[in-house]
Short mmCIF file of C-alpha atoms in Angstrom, two decimals:
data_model
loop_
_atom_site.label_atom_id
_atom_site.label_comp_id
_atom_site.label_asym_id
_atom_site.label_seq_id
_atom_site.Cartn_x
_atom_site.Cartn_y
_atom_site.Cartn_z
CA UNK A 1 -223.82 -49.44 117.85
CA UNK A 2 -226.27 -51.87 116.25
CA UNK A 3 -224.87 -51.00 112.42
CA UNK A 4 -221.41 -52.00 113.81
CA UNK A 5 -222.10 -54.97 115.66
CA UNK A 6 -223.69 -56.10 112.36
CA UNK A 7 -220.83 -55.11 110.36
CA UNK A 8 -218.72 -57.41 112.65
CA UNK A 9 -221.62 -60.17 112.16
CA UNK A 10 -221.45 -59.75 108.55
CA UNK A 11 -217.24 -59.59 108.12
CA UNK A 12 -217.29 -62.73 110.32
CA UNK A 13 -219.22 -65.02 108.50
CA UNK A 14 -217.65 -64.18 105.04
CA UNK A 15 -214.25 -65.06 106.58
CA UNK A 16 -215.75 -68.24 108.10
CA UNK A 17 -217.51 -69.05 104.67
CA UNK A 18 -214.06 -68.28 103.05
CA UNK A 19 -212.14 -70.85 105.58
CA UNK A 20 -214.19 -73.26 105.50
CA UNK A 21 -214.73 -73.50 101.21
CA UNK A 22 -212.47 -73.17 98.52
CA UNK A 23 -211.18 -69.99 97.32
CA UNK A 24 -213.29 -70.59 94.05
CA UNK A 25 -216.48 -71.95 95.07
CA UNK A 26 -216.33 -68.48 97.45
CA UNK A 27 -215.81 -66.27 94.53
CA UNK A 28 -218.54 -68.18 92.72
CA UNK A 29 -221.06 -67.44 95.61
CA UNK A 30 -220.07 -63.73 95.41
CA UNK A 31 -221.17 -63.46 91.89
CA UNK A 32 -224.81 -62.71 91.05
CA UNK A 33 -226.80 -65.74 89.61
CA UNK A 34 -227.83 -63.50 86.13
CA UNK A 35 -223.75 -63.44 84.82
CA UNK A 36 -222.82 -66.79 86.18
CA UNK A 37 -221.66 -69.14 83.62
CA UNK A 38 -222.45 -72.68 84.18
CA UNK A 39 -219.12 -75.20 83.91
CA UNK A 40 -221.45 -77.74 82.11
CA UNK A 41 -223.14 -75.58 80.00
CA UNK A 42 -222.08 -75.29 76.33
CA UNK A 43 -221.52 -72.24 74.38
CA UNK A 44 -222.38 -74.35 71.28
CA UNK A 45 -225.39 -71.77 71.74
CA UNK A 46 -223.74 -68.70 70.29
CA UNK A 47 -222.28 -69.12 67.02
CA UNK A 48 -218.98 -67.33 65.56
CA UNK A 49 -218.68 -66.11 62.20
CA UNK A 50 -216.01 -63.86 60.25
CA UNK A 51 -216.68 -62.25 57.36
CA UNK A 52 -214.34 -60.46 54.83
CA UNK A 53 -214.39 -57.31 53.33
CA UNK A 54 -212.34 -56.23 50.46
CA UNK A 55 -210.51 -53.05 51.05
CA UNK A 56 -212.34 -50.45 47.81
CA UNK A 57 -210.04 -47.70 48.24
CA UNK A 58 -206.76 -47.29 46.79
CA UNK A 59 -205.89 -44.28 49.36
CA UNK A 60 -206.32 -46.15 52.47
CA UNK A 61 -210.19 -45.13 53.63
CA UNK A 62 -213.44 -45.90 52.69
CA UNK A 63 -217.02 -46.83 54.78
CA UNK A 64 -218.63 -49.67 56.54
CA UNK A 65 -222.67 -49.46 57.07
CA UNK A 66 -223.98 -52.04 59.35
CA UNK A 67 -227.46 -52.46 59.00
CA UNK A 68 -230.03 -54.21 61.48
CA UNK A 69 -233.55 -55.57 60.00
CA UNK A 70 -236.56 -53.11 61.42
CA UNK A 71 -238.48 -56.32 61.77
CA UNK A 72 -237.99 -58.55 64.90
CA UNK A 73 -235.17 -60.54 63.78
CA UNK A 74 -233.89 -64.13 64.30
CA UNK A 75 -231.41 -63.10 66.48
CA UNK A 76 -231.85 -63.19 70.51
CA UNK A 77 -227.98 -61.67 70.82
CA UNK A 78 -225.21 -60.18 68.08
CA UNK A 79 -222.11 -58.18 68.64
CA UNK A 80 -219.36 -57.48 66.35
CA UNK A 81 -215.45 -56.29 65.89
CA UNK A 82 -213.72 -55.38 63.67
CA UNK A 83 -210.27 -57.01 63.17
CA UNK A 84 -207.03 -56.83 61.02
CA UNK A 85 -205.98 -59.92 58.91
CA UNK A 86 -204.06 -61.35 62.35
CA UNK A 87 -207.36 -60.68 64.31
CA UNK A 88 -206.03 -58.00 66.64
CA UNK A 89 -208.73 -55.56 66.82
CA UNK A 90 -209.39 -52.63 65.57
CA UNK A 91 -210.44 -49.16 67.56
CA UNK A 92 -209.88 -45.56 66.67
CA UNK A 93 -207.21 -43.24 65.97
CA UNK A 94 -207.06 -41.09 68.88
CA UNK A 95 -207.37 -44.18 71.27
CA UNK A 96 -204.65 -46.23 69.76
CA UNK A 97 -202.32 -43.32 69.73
CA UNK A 98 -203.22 -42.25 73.34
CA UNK A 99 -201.87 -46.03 74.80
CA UNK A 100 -198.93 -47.72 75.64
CA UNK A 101 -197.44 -49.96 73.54
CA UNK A 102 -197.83 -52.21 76.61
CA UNK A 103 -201.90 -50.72 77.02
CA UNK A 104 -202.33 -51.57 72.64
CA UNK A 105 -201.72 -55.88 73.35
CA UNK A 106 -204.31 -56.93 71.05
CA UNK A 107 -204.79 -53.91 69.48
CA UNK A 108 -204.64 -53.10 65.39
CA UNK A 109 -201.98 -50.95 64.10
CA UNK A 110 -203.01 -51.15 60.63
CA UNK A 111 -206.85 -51.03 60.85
CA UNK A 112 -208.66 -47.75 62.53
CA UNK A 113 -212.32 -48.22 62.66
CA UNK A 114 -214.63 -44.67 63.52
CA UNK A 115 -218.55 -44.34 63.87
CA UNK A 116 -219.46 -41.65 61.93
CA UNK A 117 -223.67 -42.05 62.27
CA UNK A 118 -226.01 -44.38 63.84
CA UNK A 119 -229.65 -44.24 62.25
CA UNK A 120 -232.65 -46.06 61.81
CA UNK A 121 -230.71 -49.53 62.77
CA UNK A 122 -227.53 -48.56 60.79
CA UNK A 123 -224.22 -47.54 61.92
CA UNK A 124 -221.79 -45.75 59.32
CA UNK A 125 -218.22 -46.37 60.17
CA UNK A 126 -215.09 -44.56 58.36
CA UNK A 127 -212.44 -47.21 58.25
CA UNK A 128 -208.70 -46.47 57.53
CA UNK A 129 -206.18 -49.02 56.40
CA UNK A 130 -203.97 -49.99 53.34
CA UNK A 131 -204.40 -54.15 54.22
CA UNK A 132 -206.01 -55.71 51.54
CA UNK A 133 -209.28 -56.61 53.91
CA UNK A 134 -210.89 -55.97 56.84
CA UNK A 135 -212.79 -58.65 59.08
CA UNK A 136 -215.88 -58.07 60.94
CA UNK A 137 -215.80 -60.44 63.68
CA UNK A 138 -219.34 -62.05 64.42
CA UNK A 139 -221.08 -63.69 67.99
CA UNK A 140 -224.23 -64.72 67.69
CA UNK A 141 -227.47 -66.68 69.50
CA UNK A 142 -230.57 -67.50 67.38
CA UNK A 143 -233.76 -68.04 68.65
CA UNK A 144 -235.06 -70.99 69.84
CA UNK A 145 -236.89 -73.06 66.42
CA UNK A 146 -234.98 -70.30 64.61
CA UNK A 147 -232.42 -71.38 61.90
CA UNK A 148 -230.12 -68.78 59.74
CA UNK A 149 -227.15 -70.05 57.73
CA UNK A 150 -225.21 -67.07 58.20
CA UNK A 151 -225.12 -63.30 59.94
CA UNK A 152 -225.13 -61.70 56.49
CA UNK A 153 -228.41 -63.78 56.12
CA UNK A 154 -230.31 -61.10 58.59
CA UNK A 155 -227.49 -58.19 59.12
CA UNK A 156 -226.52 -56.24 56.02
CA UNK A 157 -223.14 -54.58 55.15
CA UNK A 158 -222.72 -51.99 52.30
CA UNK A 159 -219.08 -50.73 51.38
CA UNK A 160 -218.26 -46.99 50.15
CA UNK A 161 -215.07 -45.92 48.96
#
């Protein structure tokens, strides 16, 4: 009896928190303090980058290593994508062909991207396309009193045909 009448306690404050605020500062209260974005914060803090790399093969596949430093590097965050030349983004094969054309939006037709090994900090990938390039899409935050000029700076990539 004492679980339910708490329920009830519970569901009737959210609704009277939800009346009486906006419909967005209430959402905003829902969401934990750790992935809340401030409004007036900047993302001048992560930096972008795109970097090109020249298709090897003449038959439509060669390899991508990414490698990470062992050392503590400069970076606090990284991620990467790989894109076509219109920036829709590449995945693999089977997942491409196992959408909708509807599901695929900003998908690549033309570039398929596949890890083949992760090791010591590097991940092979076996990339398939006939487009002249492929573009590894960069986010990045440095370290505070850190400076780099560019990704490739720290991260290195080695082509195979």
């Amino acid at each position: 009896m004492k679980k339910i009448l708490i329920l009830i306690l519970l569901i009737s404050s959210i609704t009277t928190i939800a009346k009486t605020s906006t419909k967005n500062d209430f959402i905003m209260e829902s969401i934990p303090d750790e992935i809340k974005i401030n409004k007036n914060q900047n993302n001048e803090e992560f930096e972008k980058e795109i970097i090109e790399i020249p298709n090897p093969s003449k038959n439509g596949e060669f390899r991508i290593t990414v490698t990470f430093p062992d050392k503590e590097m400069e970076l606090e965050y990284v991620d990467y994508v790989f894109m076509d030349n219109d920036f829709n983004f590449a995945t693999t094969e089977d997942s491409y062909n196992s959408l909708t054309n509807l599901e695929r939006g900003r998908l690549s037709s033309r570039v398929f991207v596949e890890p083949v090994l992760e090791q010591n900090g590097s991940i092979e990938y076996k990339v398939k396309t006939h487009d002249n390039k492929v573009l590894i899409g960069f986010i990045y935050k440095v370290k505070p009193n850190y400076y780099i000029n560019s990704v490739s700076d720290i991260i290195f990539i080695d082509v195979e045909k």
